[in-house]
XYZ file of C-alpha atoms in Angstrom:
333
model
C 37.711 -89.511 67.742
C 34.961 -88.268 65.342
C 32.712 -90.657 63.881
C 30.943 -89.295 60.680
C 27.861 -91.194 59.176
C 26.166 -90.536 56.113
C 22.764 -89.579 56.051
C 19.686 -89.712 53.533
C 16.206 -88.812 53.106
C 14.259 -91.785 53.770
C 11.890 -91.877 50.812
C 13.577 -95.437 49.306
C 12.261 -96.757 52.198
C 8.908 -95.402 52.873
C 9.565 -92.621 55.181
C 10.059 -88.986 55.094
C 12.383 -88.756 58.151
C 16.190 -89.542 57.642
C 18.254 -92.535 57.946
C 21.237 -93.948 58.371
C 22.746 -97.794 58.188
C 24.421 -99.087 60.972
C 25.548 -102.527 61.996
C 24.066 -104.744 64.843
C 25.186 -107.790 66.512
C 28.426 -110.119 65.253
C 29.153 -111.012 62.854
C 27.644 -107.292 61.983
C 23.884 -107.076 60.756
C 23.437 -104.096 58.182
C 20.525 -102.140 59.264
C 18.820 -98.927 57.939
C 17.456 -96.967 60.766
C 15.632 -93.587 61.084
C 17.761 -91.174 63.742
C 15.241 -89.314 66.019
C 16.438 -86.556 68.352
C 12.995 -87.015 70.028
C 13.577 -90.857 70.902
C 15.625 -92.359 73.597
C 15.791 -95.763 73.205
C 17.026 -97.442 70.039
C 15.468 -100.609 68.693
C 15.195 -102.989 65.552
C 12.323 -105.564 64.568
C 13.815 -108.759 65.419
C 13.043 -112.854 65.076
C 10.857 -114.696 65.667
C 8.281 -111.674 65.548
C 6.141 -113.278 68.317
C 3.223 -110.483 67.623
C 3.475 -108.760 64.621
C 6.628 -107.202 62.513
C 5.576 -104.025 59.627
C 7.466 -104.921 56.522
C 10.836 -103.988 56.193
C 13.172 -103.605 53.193
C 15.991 -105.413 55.113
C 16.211 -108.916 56.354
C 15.206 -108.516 60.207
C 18.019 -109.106 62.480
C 18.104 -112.775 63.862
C 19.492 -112.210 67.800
C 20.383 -116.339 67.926
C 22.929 -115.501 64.696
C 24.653 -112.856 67.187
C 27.506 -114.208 69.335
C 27.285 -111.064 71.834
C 23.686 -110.804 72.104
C 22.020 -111.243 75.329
C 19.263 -109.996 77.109
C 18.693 -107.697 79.970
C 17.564 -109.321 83.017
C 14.797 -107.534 84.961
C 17.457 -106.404 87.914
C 19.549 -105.031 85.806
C 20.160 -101.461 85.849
C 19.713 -100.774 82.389
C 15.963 -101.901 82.811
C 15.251 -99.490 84.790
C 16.744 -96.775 82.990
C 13.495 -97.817 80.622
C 10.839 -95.238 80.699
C 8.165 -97.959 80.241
C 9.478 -101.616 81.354
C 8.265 -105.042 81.932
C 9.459 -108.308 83.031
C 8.823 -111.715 81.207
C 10.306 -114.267 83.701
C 13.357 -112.384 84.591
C 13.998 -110.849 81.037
C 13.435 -107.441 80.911
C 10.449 -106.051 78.858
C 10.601 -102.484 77.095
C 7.681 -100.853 75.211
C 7.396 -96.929 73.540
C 4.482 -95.383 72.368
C 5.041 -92.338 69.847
C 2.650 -89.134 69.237
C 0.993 -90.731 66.606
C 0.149 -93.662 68.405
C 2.550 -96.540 67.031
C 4.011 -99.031 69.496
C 6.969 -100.849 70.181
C 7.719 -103.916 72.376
C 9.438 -106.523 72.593
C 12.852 -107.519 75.040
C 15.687 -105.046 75.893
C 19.057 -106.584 74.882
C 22.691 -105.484 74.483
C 24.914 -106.639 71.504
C 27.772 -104.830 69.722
C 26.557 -101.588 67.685
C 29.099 -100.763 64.856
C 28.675 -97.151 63.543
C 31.277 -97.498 61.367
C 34.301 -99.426 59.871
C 36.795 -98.108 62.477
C 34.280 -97.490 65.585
C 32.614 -100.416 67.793
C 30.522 -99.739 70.811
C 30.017 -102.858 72.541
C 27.097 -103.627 74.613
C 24.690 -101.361 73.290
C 21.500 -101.211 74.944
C 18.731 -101.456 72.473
C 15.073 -102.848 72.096
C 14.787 -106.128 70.264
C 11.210 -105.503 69.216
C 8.776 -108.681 68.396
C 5.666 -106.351 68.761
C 5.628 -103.468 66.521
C 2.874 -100.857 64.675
C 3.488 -97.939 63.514
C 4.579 -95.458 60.658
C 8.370 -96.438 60.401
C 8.042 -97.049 56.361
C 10.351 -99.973 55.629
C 13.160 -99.376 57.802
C 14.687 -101.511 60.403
C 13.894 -99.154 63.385
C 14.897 -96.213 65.367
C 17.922 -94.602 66.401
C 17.730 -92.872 69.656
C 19.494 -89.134 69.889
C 17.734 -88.004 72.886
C 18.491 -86.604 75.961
C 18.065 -90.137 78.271
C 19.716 -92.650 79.831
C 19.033 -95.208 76.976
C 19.909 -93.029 73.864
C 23.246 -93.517 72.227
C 24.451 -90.091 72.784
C 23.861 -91.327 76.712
C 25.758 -94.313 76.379
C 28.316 -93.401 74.204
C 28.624 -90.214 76.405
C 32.405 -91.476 77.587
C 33.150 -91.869 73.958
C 31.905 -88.805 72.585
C 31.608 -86.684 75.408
C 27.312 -86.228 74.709
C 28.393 -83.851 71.095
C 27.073 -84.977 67.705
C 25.591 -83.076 65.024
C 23.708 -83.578 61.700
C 23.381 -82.000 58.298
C 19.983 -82.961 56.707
C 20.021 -83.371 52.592
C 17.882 -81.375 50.525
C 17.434 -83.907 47.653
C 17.016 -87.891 47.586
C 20.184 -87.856 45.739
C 22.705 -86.202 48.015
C 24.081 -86.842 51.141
C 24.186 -85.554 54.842
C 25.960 -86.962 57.773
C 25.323 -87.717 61.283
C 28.750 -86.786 63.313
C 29.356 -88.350 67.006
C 31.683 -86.014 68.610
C 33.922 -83.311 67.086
C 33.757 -79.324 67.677
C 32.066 -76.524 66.377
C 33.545 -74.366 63.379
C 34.916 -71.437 64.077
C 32.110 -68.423 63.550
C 29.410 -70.668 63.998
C 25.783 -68.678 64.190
C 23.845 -70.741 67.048
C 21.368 -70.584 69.228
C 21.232 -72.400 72.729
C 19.733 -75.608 73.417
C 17.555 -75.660 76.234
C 15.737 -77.922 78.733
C 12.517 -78.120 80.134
C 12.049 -80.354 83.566
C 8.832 -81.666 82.242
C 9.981 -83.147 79.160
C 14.119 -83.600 79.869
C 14.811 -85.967 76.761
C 13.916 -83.756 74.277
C 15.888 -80.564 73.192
C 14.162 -77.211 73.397
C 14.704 -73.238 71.284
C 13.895 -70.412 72.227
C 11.633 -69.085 69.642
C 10.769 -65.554 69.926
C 8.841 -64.493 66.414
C 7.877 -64.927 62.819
C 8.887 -62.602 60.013
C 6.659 -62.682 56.376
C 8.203 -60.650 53.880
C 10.489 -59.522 56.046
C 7.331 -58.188 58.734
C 7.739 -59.048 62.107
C 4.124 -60.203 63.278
C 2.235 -58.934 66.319
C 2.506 -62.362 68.098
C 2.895 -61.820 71.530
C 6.951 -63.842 72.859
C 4.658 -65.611 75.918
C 3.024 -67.477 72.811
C 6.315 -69.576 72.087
C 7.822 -69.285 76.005
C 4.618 -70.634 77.481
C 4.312 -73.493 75.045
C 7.824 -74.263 74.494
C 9.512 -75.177 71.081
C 10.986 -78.555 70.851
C 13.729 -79.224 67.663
C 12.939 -82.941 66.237
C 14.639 -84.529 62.877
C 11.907 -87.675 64.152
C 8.999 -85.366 63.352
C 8.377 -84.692 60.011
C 5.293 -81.909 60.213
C 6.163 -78.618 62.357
C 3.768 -77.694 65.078
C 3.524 -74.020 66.212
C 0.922 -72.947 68.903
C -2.987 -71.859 67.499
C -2.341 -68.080 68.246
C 1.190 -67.919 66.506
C -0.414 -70.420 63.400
C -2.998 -68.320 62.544
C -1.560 -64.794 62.673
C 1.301 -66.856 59.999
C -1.257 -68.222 58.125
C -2.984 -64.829 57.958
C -0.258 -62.756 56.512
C 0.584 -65.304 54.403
C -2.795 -65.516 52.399
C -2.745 -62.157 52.053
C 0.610 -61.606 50.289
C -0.060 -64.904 48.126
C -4.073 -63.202 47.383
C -3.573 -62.587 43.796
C -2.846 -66.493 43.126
C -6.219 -68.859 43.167
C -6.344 -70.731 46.136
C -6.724 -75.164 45.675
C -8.642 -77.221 47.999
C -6.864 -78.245 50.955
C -5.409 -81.525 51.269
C -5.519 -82.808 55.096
C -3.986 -80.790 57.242
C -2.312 -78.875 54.674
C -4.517 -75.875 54.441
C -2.998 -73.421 52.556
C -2.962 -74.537 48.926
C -2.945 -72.335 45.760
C -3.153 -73.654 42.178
C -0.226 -72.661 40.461
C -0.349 -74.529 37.014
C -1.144 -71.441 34.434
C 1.982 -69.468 36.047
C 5.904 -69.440 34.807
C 7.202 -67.884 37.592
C 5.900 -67.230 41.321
C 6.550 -64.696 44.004
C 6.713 -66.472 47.254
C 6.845 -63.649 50.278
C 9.846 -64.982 52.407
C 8.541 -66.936 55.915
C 11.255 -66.645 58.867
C 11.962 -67.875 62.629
C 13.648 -65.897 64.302
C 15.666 -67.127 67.687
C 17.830 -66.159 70.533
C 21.116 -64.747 69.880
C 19.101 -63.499 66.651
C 19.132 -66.690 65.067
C 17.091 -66.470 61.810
C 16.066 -69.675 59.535
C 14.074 -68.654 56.336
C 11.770 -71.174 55.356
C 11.071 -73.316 51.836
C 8.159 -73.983 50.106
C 7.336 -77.575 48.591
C 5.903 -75.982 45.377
C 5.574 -77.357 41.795
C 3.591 -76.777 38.307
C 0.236 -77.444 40.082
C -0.004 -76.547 43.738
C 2.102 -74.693 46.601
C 1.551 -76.043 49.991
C 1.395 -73.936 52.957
C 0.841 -75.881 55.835
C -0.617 -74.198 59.576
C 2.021 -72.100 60.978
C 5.027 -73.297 59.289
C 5.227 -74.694 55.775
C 4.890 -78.469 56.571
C 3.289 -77.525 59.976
C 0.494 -77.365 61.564
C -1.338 -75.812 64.445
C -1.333 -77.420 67.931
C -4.660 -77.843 68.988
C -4.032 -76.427 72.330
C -2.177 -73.036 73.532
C -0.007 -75.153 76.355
C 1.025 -77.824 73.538
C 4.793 -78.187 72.769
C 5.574 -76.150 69.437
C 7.796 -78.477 67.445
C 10.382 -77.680 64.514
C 10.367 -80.739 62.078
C 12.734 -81.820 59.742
C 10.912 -80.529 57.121
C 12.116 -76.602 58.041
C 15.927 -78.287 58.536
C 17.281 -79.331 55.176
């Protein structure tokens, strides 16, 4: 069985990573969600909100109108499948902390999941959160695509056999889709997955160079190997290591020197002024991978300003060499 969900930028709720809606508890509980490859566990806001609950566009889901919700209890297994757990009583705690510092906890519960119409998962482990800050926009939560125990590619592994995909929309008016199970077309170009022991949730590329106007540059491969690269649709602004970001950043200046450069706006640092010009010529930005994988790059451009961010457009550099690179959604649509 294949289950297909849509999927849409996130920007009518406050968020540049993508969602989806999906139903929790019975009867069912509409719920807009943002899917992360680089979370595990899924969770919603729930009532009563015993800390502190960001605002979000939906009503928050009410576990007491649920007839299959429960909690965990602290000896369950599932709690300790948790990568951070407590215990209040005997109900089991959970709690995440993202890279940019927001927080989540609250209990761990299971209640039926509905993904769509024709496909039920029943007792689906997710967080029930009653403590949350963070930079989620106005969305119910997080849907967890990683590699863990707790993620729903984990527990629906018998379903699905551990295979989804996604196709990310270019516009806020079209459509992608987020596909449990299924196989890959027929002359697909790929390039491997890989692990790393360290991190084993998240899914690693093998990045080997970048290409501007159609140059390979002198970056050395140990650059990406050492690091690592990580592939996130949770992360919206790319992260390449410092030697790699500023050889790109570099070559880029120079093709674009003839345009007058605008003041940077945060970690965007690459900024021209572009508002006395009809037409522009971009030089081309690519990444290439194993199996000779190559992804050209946009630019978010328009009448006043093209935006070049450290390494990648919509990137960044990390601040160390031995930080994880990261490919965000923004290079992915």
């Amino acid at each position: 069985m294949v289950t297909k969900i849509p999927a849409y930028q996130g920007s009518s709720f406050s968020t540049l990573n993508y969602v989806v809606t999906i139903g929790f508890g019975t009867p069912k509980h509409d719920l807009t969600v943002s899917f992360d490859t680089g979370s595990d566990v899924t969770w919603i806001q729930c009532q009563p909100c015993a800390g502190y609950c960001y605002h979000q566009q939906e009503p928050i889901f009410d576990p007491t109108k649920s007839s299959t919700y429960s909690n965990v209890s602290c000896s369950a297994p599932a709690c300790s499948q948790l990568q951070v757990s407590g215990c209040s009583d005997t109900t089991c705690l959970y709690g995440v902390l993202y890279g940019d510092n927001s927080t989540i906890i609250g209990f761990y519960a299971k209640d039926t999941l509905t993904l769509s119409s024709s496909d039920i998962l029943p007792g689906f482990f997710f967080g029930c959160g009653e403590n949350n800050k963070g930079l989620f926009g106005e969305t119910a939560g997080i849907l967890g695509l990683g590699r863990g125990l707790t993620s729903l590619i984990s527990q629906s592994k018998t379903k699905y056999n551990g295979v989804f995909s996604y196709c990310l929309p270019s516009t806020t008016s079209s459509a992608g889709y987020l596909t449990l199970s299924g196989k890959a077309p027929v002359n697909l170009k790929y390039t491997p997955m890989l692990t790393d022991s360290s991190m084993p949730s998240f899914y690693f590329l093998d990045l080997q160079s970048i290409s501007v106007a159609g140059t390979k540059l002198s970056i050395s491969p140990t650059v990406f190997s050492n690091a690592g690269t990580i592939i996130d649709s949770g992360t919206v602004i790319s992260r390449l290591p410092p030697a790699a970001y500023s050889s790109l950043r570099q070559a880029f200046r120079q093709k674009m020197a003839k345009y007058p450069a605008a003041p940077g706006i945060g970690i965007f640092d690459t900024c021209y002024n572009l508002s006395s010009y009809e037409t522009v010529e971009i030089p081309t930005v690519a990444l290439e991978f194993s199996l000779q994988m190559i992804v050209d790059l946009d630019f978010f451009c328009n009448s006043v300003r093209c935006e070049f961010v450290s390494s990648l457009l919509g990137s960044h550099g990390n601040g160390d060499a031995s930080d994880k690179g990261i490919i965000g959604n923004v290079q992915r649509t």
